[in-house]
Short mmCIF file of C-alpha atoms and ligand atoms in Angstrom, two decimals:
data_model
loop_
_atom_site.label_atom_id
_atom_site.label_comp_id
_atom_site.label_asym_id
_atom_site.label_seq_id
_atom_site.Cartn_x
_atom_site.Cartn_y
_atom_site.Cartn_z
CA MET L 1 -61.18 -59.80 -58.72
CA GLN L 2 -62.92 -56.70 -57.39
CA VAL L 3 -63.41 -56.47 -53.63
CA SER L 4 -66.19 -54.40 -52.06
CA THR L 5 -64.66 -51.21 -50.75
CA LYS L 6 -67.45 -50.58 -48.26
CA ASP L 7 -65.38 -52.12 -45.46
CA PHE L 8 -62.44 -49.89 -46.38
CA SER L 9 -63.99 -46.48 -46.94
CA SER L 10 -63.22 -45.04 -43.50
CA LEU L 11 -59.99 -46.99 -42.96
CA LYS L 12 -56.39 -45.87 -42.97
CA PHE L 13 -53.96 -48.66 -43.75
CA GLY L 14 -50.38 -48.68 -42.52
CA PHE L 15 -47.52 -50.96 -43.54
CA VAL L 16 -44.50 -51.50 -41.32
CA GLY L 17 -42.05 -52.82 -43.94
CA GLY L 18 -42.40 -52.02 -47.63
CA GLY L 19 -40.89 -55.19 -49.17
CA ASN L 20 -42.26 -57.82 -51.55
CA MET L 21 -45.35 -58.94 -49.67
CA ALA L 22 -46.29 -55.39 -48.65
CA ARG L 23 -46.06 -54.32 -52.31
CA SER L 24 -48.40 -57.14 -53.40
CA LEU L 25 -50.97 -56.14 -50.79
CA ILE L 26 -50.67 -52.42 -51.56
CA GLY L 27 -51.07 -53.17 -55.29
CA GLY L 28 -54.18 -55.20 -54.48
CA LEU L 29 -55.69 -52.46 -52.33
CA ILE L 30 -55.12 -49.81 -54.98
CA ALA L 31 -56.48 -52.07 -57.75
CA ASN L 32 -59.60 -52.24 -55.59
CA ARG L 33 -59.88 -48.45 -55.64
CA ILE L 34 -58.49 -47.68 -52.21
CA GLU L 35 -57.18 -44.11 -52.17
CA PRO L 36 -53.36 -44.21 -52.19
CA HIS L 37 -53.38 -41.40 -49.61
CA ALA L 38 -55.24 -43.71 -47.19
CA ILE L 39 -52.10 -45.90 -47.11
CA THR L 40 -48.87 -45.05 -45.25
CA VAL L 41 -45.73 -47.17 -45.55
CA ALA L 42 -42.64 -47.08 -43.33
CA ASP L 43 -39.37 -48.74 -44.29
CA PRO L 44 -35.80 -47.91 -43.21
CA SER L 45 -34.64 -48.18 -46.83
CA ALA L 46 -34.94 -44.93 -48.81
CA GLU L 47 -34.99 -47.03 -51.99
CA ALA L 48 -37.97 -49.09 -50.75
CA ARG L 49 -39.85 -45.89 -49.76
CA GLN L 50 -39.13 -44.34 -53.15
CA TYR L 51 -40.34 -47.51 -54.91
CA VAL L 52 -43.72 -47.62 -53.18
CA ALA L 53 -44.23 -43.84 -53.45
CA ASP L 54 -43.42 -43.85 -57.19
CA ASN L 55 -45.34 -47.00 -58.07
CA PHE L 56 -48.42 -46.64 -55.89
CA GLY L 57 -48.59 -42.97 -54.88
CA VAL L 58 -48.87 -43.92 -51.19
CA GLU L 59 -47.61 -41.85 -48.25
CA VAL L 60 -44.19 -42.89 -46.97
CA ASP L 61 -42.24 -42.24 -43.80
CA GLU L 62 -38.92 -43.37 -42.39
CA ALA L 63 -40.42 -43.70 -38.91
CA ASN L 64 -42.65 -46.65 -38.03
CA GLU L 65 -44.32 -44.43 -35.39
CA ALA L 66 -45.76 -42.27 -38.20
CA VAL L 67 -47.52 -45.32 -39.64
CA ILE L 68 -49.05 -46.21 -36.29
CA ALA L 69 -50.30 -42.65 -35.73
CA ALA L 70 -51.84 -42.49 -39.22
CA SER L 71 -53.50 -45.93 -39.42
CA SER L 72 -56.52 -47.81 -38.06
CA SER L 73 -55.13 -51.11 -39.42
CA VAL L 74 -51.40 -51.85 -39.46
CA VAL L 75 -49.90 -54.65 -41.57
CA LEU L 76 -46.70 -55.97 -39.97
CA ALA L 77 -44.72 -56.89 -43.09
CA VAL L 78 -41.22 -57.24 -41.68
CA LYS L 79 -39.15 -60.43 -41.45
CA PRO L 80 -39.95 -62.63 -38.42
CA GLN L 81 -36.48 -62.12 -36.89
CA VAL L 82 -36.98 -58.35 -36.47
CA MET L 83 -40.61 -58.49 -35.28
CA GLN L 84 -39.81 -58.41 -31.55
CA SER L 85 -37.54 -55.36 -31.75
CA VAL L 86 -39.94 -53.54 -34.12
CA LEU L 87 -42.96 -54.11 -31.84
CA GLU L 88 -41.12 -53.33 -28.61
CA SER L 89 -39.89 -50.04 -30.08
CA LEU L 90 -43.48 -49.19 -31.09
CA ARG L 91 -45.14 -50.21 -27.83
CA THR L 92 -45.94 -46.68 -26.63
CA SER L 93 -47.45 -45.62 -29.98
CA LEU L 94 -49.41 -48.87 -30.31
CA GLN L 95 -50.86 -48.59 -26.81
CA ALA L 96 -51.81 -44.95 -27.49
CA SER L 97 -53.81 -45.63 -30.67
CA SER L 98 -54.73 -49.38 -30.47
CA PRO L 99 -54.82 -50.18 -34.21
CA LEU L 100 -55.81 -53.58 -35.57
CA LEU L 101 -52.53 -55.47 -36.14
CA ILE L 102 -52.30 -57.79 -39.17
CA SER L 103 -49.13 -59.90 -39.10
CA ILE L 104 -47.96 -61.74 -42.21
CA ALA L 105 -44.73 -62.93 -40.55
CA ALA L 106 -44.23 -66.70 -40.70
CA GLY L 107 -43.95 -68.44 -37.32
CA VAL L 108 -44.53 -65.42 -35.04
CA ARG L 109 -47.35 -66.33 -32.66
CA LEU L 110 -50.30 -64.14 -31.62
CA ASN L 111 -49.21 -64.36 -28.02
CA GLU L 112 -45.74 -63.03 -28.87
CA ILE L 113 -47.13 -60.15 -30.91
CA ASP L 114 -49.51 -59.36 -28.05
CA THR L 115 -46.74 -59.35 -25.43
CA TRP L 116 -44.21 -57.38 -27.52
CA SER L 117 -46.83 -54.76 -28.43
CA GLY L 118 -47.82 -54.23 -24.79
CA GLY L 119 -51.01 -56.34 -24.71
CA GLY L 120 -54.70 -55.83 -25.31
CA LEU L 121 -54.69 -55.27 -29.09
CA ALA L 122 -56.79 -56.98 -31.76
CA ILE L 123 -54.38 -59.10 -33.84
CA VAL L 124 -54.81 -61.29 -36.93
CA ARG L 125 -52.11 -63.64 -38.20
CA VAL L 126 -52.10 -64.29 -41.94
CA MET L 127 -50.16 -66.79 -44.04
CA PRO L 128 -50.20 -65.54 -47.63
CA ASN L 129 -48.18 -66.98 -50.53
CA THR L 130 -46.12 -65.52 -53.37
CA PRO L 131 -48.73 -65.82 -56.16
CA ALA L 132 -50.25 -62.83 -54.31
CA LEU L 133 -47.74 -60.91 -56.48
CA ILE L 134 -50.02 -61.60 -59.48
CA LYS L 135 -53.26 -61.52 -57.42
CA LYS L 136 -53.53 -65.32 -57.49
CA GLY L 137 -52.51 -65.92 -53.88
CA VAL L 138 -54.30 -67.82 -51.16
CA SER L 139 -54.18 -66.64 -47.55
CA ALA L 140 -55.17 -68.43 -44.36
CA MET L 141 -56.02 -66.37 -41.27
CA TYR L 142 -56.58 -66.67 -37.56
CA GLY L 143 -57.29 -63.83 -35.14
CA ASN L 144 -57.26 -63.40 -31.37
CA CYS L 145 -60.43 -62.96 -29.32
CA ARG L 146 -60.27 -59.14 -29.54
CA VAL L 147 -60.84 -59.08 -33.29
CA SER L 148 -64.40 -57.91 -34.03
CA ASP L 149 -66.56 -59.31 -36.86
CA GLN L 150 -66.14 -56.01 -38.66
CA GLN L 151 -62.34 -56.21 -38.37
CA MET L 152 -62.44 -59.82 -39.63
CA SER L 153 -64.32 -58.72 -42.71
CA GLN L 154 -61.82 -55.88 -43.25
CA VAL L 155 -58.87 -58.30 -43.09
CA ASP L 156 -60.74 -60.69 -45.37
CA ALA L 157 -61.31 -57.92 -47.93
CA LEU L 158 -57.64 -56.82 -47.70
CA LEU L 159 -56.40 -60.33 -48.50
CA LYS L 160 -59.11 -60.98 -51.11
CA ALA L 161 -57.54 -58.13 -53.05
CA VAL L 162 -54.63 -60.50 -53.80
CA GLY L 163 -56.41 -63.87 -54.04
CA LYS L 164 -58.61 -66.24 -52.05
CA THR L 165 -58.95 -66.44 -48.28
CA VAL L 166 -59.72 -69.07 -45.66
CA TRP L 167 -60.20 -68.64 -41.89
CA LEU L 168 -58.79 -71.29 -39.57
CA PRO L 169 -60.42 -72.69 -36.40
CA ASN L 170 -57.14 -72.56 -34.42
CA GLU L 171 -53.70 -70.94 -34.59
CA ASP L 172 -51.67 -74.18 -34.68
CA LEU L 173 -53.12 -74.99 -38.11
CA LEU L 174 -51.05 -72.10 -39.52
CA ASP L 175 -48.09 -74.55 -39.45
CA ALA L 176 -50.00 -76.91 -41.76
CA VAL L 177 -50.97 -73.98 -44.00
CA THR L 178 -47.33 -72.84 -44.14
CA ALA L 179 -46.31 -76.30 -45.41
CA VAL L 180 -49.29 -76.65 -47.78
CA SER L 181 -49.84 -73.27 -49.45
CA GLY L 182 -47.06 -71.04 -48.03
CA SER L 183 -44.33 -73.38 -49.35
CA GLY L 184 -46.74 -74.88 -51.91
CA PRO L 185 -45.65 -72.82 -54.94
CA ALA L 186 -42.18 -74.42 -54.58
CA TYR L 187 -43.64 -77.92 -55.00
CA PHE L 188 -45.30 -76.92 -58.26
CA PHE L 189 -42.12 -75.17 -59.46
CA TYR L 190 -40.25 -78.41 -58.67
CA LEU L 191 -42.71 -80.38 -60.81
CA ILE L 192 -42.48 -77.84 -63.64
CA GLU L 193 -38.66 -78.12 -63.49
CA SER L 194 -38.89 -81.93 -63.87
CA ILE L 195 -41.37 -81.72 -66.75
CA GLU L 196 -39.12 -79.19 -68.52
CA GLN L 197 -36.08 -81.44 -67.98
CA ALA L 198 -37.93 -84.41 -69.47
CA ALA L 199 -39.13 -82.35 -72.44
CA VAL L 200 -35.58 -81.21 -73.24
CA LYS L 201 -34.26 -84.76 -72.82
CA LEU L 202 -36.85 -85.86 -75.37
CA GLY L 203 -35.55 -83.37 -77.92
CA LEU L 204 -37.72 -80.27 -77.44
CA ALA L 205 -36.14 -76.80 -77.38
CA ALA L 206 -35.79 -75.24 -73.90
CA ASP L 207 -38.25 -72.40 -74.60
CA THR L 208 -40.78 -74.84 -76.07
CA ALA L 209 -40.31 -77.10 -73.03
CA HIS L 210 -40.94 -74.11 -70.74
CA THR L 211 -44.13 -73.10 -72.60
CA LEU L 212 -45.47 -76.66 -72.63
CA ALA L 213 -44.71 -77.28 -68.94
CA THR L 214 -45.97 -73.97 -67.54
CA GLU L 215 -49.11 -73.75 -69.70
CA THR L 216 -49.99 -77.34 -68.82
CA ALA L 217 -49.59 -76.48 -65.12
CA VAL L 218 -51.78 -73.37 -65.46
CA GLY L 219 -54.43 -75.26 -67.46
CA ALA L 220 -54.51 -78.24 -65.10
CA ALA L 221 -54.71 -76.00 -62.01
CA LEU L 222 -57.54 -73.93 -63.50
CA LEU L 223 -59.40 -77.07 -64.54
CA ALA L 224 -59.01 -78.56 -61.04
CA ALA L 225 -60.09 -75.26 -59.43
CA THR L 226 -63.19 -74.75 -61.61
CA SER L 227 -64.40 -78.31 -62.29
CA ASN L 228 -67.06 -80.06 -60.21
CA GLU L 229 -65.00 -83.24 -60.51
CA SER L 230 -62.24 -84.22 -58.07
CA PRO L 231 -58.58 -84.11 -59.22
CA GLN L 232 -58.64 -87.91 -59.10
CA VAL L 233 -61.55 -88.11 -61.58
CA LEU L 234 -59.92 -85.48 -63.83
CA ARG L 235 -56.72 -87.54 -63.81
CA GLN L 236 -58.60 -90.76 -64.63
CA ARG L 237 -60.24 -89.00 -67.59
CA VAL L 238 -56.79 -88.38 -69.15
CA THR L 239 -55.68 -91.95 -68.41
CA SER L 240 -56.97 -94.40 -71.05
CA PRO L 241 -56.33 -98.08 -70.32
CA GLY L 242 -53.14 -99.22 -72.04
CA GLY L 243 -52.34 -95.64 -73.10
CA VAL L 244 -49.52 -93.11 -72.76
CA THR L 245 -50.67 -91.43 -69.51
CA GLU L 246 -51.18 -94.82 -67.86
CA ALA L 247 -47.59 -95.79 -68.71
CA ALA L 248 -46.27 -92.58 -67.19
CA ILE L 249 -48.46 -92.68 -64.06
CA LYS L 250 -47.43 -96.31 -63.47
CA VAL L 251 -43.82 -95.14 -62.99
CA LEU L 252 -44.99 -92.51 -60.45
CA GLU L 253 -47.08 -95.08 -58.58
CA ASP L 254 -44.42 -97.82 -58.63
CA THR L 255 -42.00 -95.37 -57.01
CA ALA L 256 -44.64 -93.99 -54.57
CA VAL L 257 -44.13 -90.39 -55.67
CA GLY L 258 -47.56 -89.40 -54.26
CA ASP L 259 -46.65 -90.79 -50.82
CA LYS L 260 -43.34 -88.91 -50.96
CA PHE L 261 -45.23 -85.66 -51.56
CA VAL L 262 -47.37 -86.36 -48.49
CA ASP L 263 -44.22 -87.10 -46.44
CA ALA L 264 -42.59 -83.90 -47.70
CA ILE L 265 -45.53 -81.71 -46.67
CA ILE L 266 -45.71 -83.37 -43.24
CA ALA L 267 -41.96 -82.66 -42.82
CA GLY L 268 -42.65 -79.02 -43.74
CA GLU L 269 -45.42 -78.78 -41.12
CA ARG L 270 -43.09 -80.23 -38.45
CA LYS L 271 -40.38 -77.72 -39.35
CA SER L 272 -42.86 -74.84 -39.21
CA ALA L 273 -44.14 -76.01 -35.79
CA GLN L 274 -40.53 -76.23 -34.55
CA LEU L 275 -39.69 -72.74 -35.85
CA SER L 276 -42.84 -71.26 -34.30
CA GLN L 277 -42.28 -72.87 -30.88
CA PRO L 278 -43.66 -70.33 -28.41
CA LYS L 279 -40.83 -68.28 -26.90
CA ILE L 280 -43.49 -66.89 -24.58
CA ALA L 281 -45.90 -69.40 -22.97
CA ASP L 282 -49.44 -69.28 -24.50
N1 NAP T 1 -42.45 -63.64 -49.51
C1 NAP T 1 -43.21 -64.68 -49.19
O1 NAP T 1 -43.38 -65.67 -49.91
C2 NAP T 1 -43.98 -64.68 -47.90
C3 NAP T 1 -45.02 -65.59 -47.75
C4 NAP T 1 -45.71 -65.57 -46.54
C5 NAP T 1 -45.33 -64.70 -45.54
N2 NAP T 1 -44.29 -63.85 -45.73
C6 NAP T 1 -43.89 -62.96 -44.64
O2 NAP T 1 -43.97 -61.63 -45.08
C7 NAP T 1 -43.02 -60.87 -44.33
C8 NAP T 1 -42.29 -59.96 -45.28
O3 NAP T 1 -41.65 -60.77 -46.25
P1 NAP T 1 -41.11 -60.15 -47.61
O4 NAP T 1 -40.82 -61.28 -48.52
O5 NAP T 1 -42.01 -59.05 -48.04
O6 NAP T 1 -39.73 -59.53 -47.05
P2 NAP T 1 -38.91 -58.29 -47.58
O7 NAP T 1 -39.11 -58.11 -49.05
O8 NAP T 1 -37.52 -58.43 -47.04
O9 NAP T 1 -39.63 -57.04 -46.86
C9 NAP T 1 -39.40 -56.68 -45.53
C10 NAP T 1 -39.16 -55.18 -45.53
O10 NAP T 1 -39.11 -54.72 -44.18
C11 NAP T 1 -38.06 -53.79 -44.08
N3 NAP T 1 -37.63 -53.61 -42.69
C12 NAP T 1 -36.56 -54.17 -42.04
N4 NAP T 1 -36.49 -53.72 -40.77
C13 NAP T 1 -37.53 -52.86 -40.61
C14 NAP T 1 -37.98 -52.07 -39.54
N5 NAP T 1 -37.34 -52.06 -38.35
N6 NAP T 1 -39.08 -51.32 -39.71
C15 NAP T 1 -39.73 -51.30 -40.90
N7 NAP T 1 -39.34 -52.02 -41.96
C16 NAP T 1 -38.25 -52.80 -41.82
C17 NAP T 1 -36.99 -54.38 -44.95
O11 NAP T 1 -36.00 -53.42 -45.25
P3 NAP T 1 -34.50 -53.94 -45.54
O12 NAP T 1 -34.58 -54.78 -46.75
O13 NAP T 1 -33.75 -52.66 -45.69
O14 NAP T 1 -34.10 -54.75 -44.31
C18 NAP T 1 -37.81 -54.79 -46.16
O15 NAP T 1 -38.01 -53.72 -47.07
C19 NAP T 1 -42.09 -61.86 -43.61
O16 NAP T 1 -42.37 -61.84 -42.23
C20 NAP T 1 -42.45 -63.19 -44.20
O17 NAP T 1 -42.40 -64.23 -43.23
C21 NAP T 1 -43.61 -63.80 -46.90
#
C-alpha cells in the first residue's frame, strides 16, 4: 500500500518511545518514502535507539525534549502507565512548540493528555493493532476540536502506511474498538489454535496442521474482505445441506459459540471502559 507523501513533505515526525508499535509506524513511513532524517526517535534504552537507527536510519536521541524541538507531529508511543510523567516532564517544551500530538496509548483519554501537556494542543487518539507490524493493521482514530482538517489527513496518511483507517464520531467508541480490533487478533489466534488442535487430534502432523489452519484463516479473511457478499452468505456457500460443514457448524450453533463471541467482546469493551475511566473530569 503506497500512501501519498504530499501531506508529509514538509513534516518532521517525532516518536516518544521506540518500541514495537513505534517501529511498525516508522517502517510504514519509510516504506512510503518519508526521509529517515525527517524522523526523530527518543527512548531511554540505548538498545532501542540503536535498533531504530540501524534498521531505519532515523535520528535518535536519549532526551524526549529533542524530539519535541525537532518535530511538527509527535507520536506518543509509550506505555499508558508512564504517559502522565512523560507529558508532565515535557510540558514546557510542548507549550513552546505546540506540535500535533498523536497518542497510540490504550485507555489514556484526550482530556488527560491535554491536561498533562499543559493544555491547548491538537491531539489525536489512535487505536492500532499488532498486524500493523506486517502493514495489515487497522486503526481507529478520534481527535479533539483543535485538530485541523490538514492534520487529520496527515494522521490518516501516517496510519494508512501500516493498514486501513477509520475515524470515529466520539471518543468513547475507542473502548469498543479496543475490544473489537485492538484485542481482535487474539480472537483469531484462539480460533487458529483450536483448528490446529483438532487437526492434530485427527492425525495430521503439527506443521501440516499449522499450514492448513493459518492459510485457511488468511484465505477466508481475504475472501470476506474483498467479496461483495456478506460473511453469512460466504459461509452458507460452503455449507451444503446434509454435508460436512453443516455437521460442524451445527455443533457450534448448538453450543451458542457465536453468542459467546459476542459476550466476550462486550466484556472486553466493559473492561476497556473501566480502565479508561477519566482520572480527570471531561
Ligand atoms: N502492541 C500493541 O498491540 C498495541 C496496540 C495498540 C496500542 N498500543 C499502544 O502502543 C503503546 C506502545 O506499545 P508497544 O507495544 O510499542 O510498547 P513497547 O514495545 O514497550 O514500547 C514502549 C517504548 O517506550 C519506551 N519508554 C519507556 N519510558 C519512556 C520514556 N519516559 N520516554 C520515552 N520512551 C520511553 C520503552 O522503553 P523501555 O522498554 O526501556 O521501558 C519502550 O521502548 C502503548 O501505549 C500501547 O497501549 C499497543
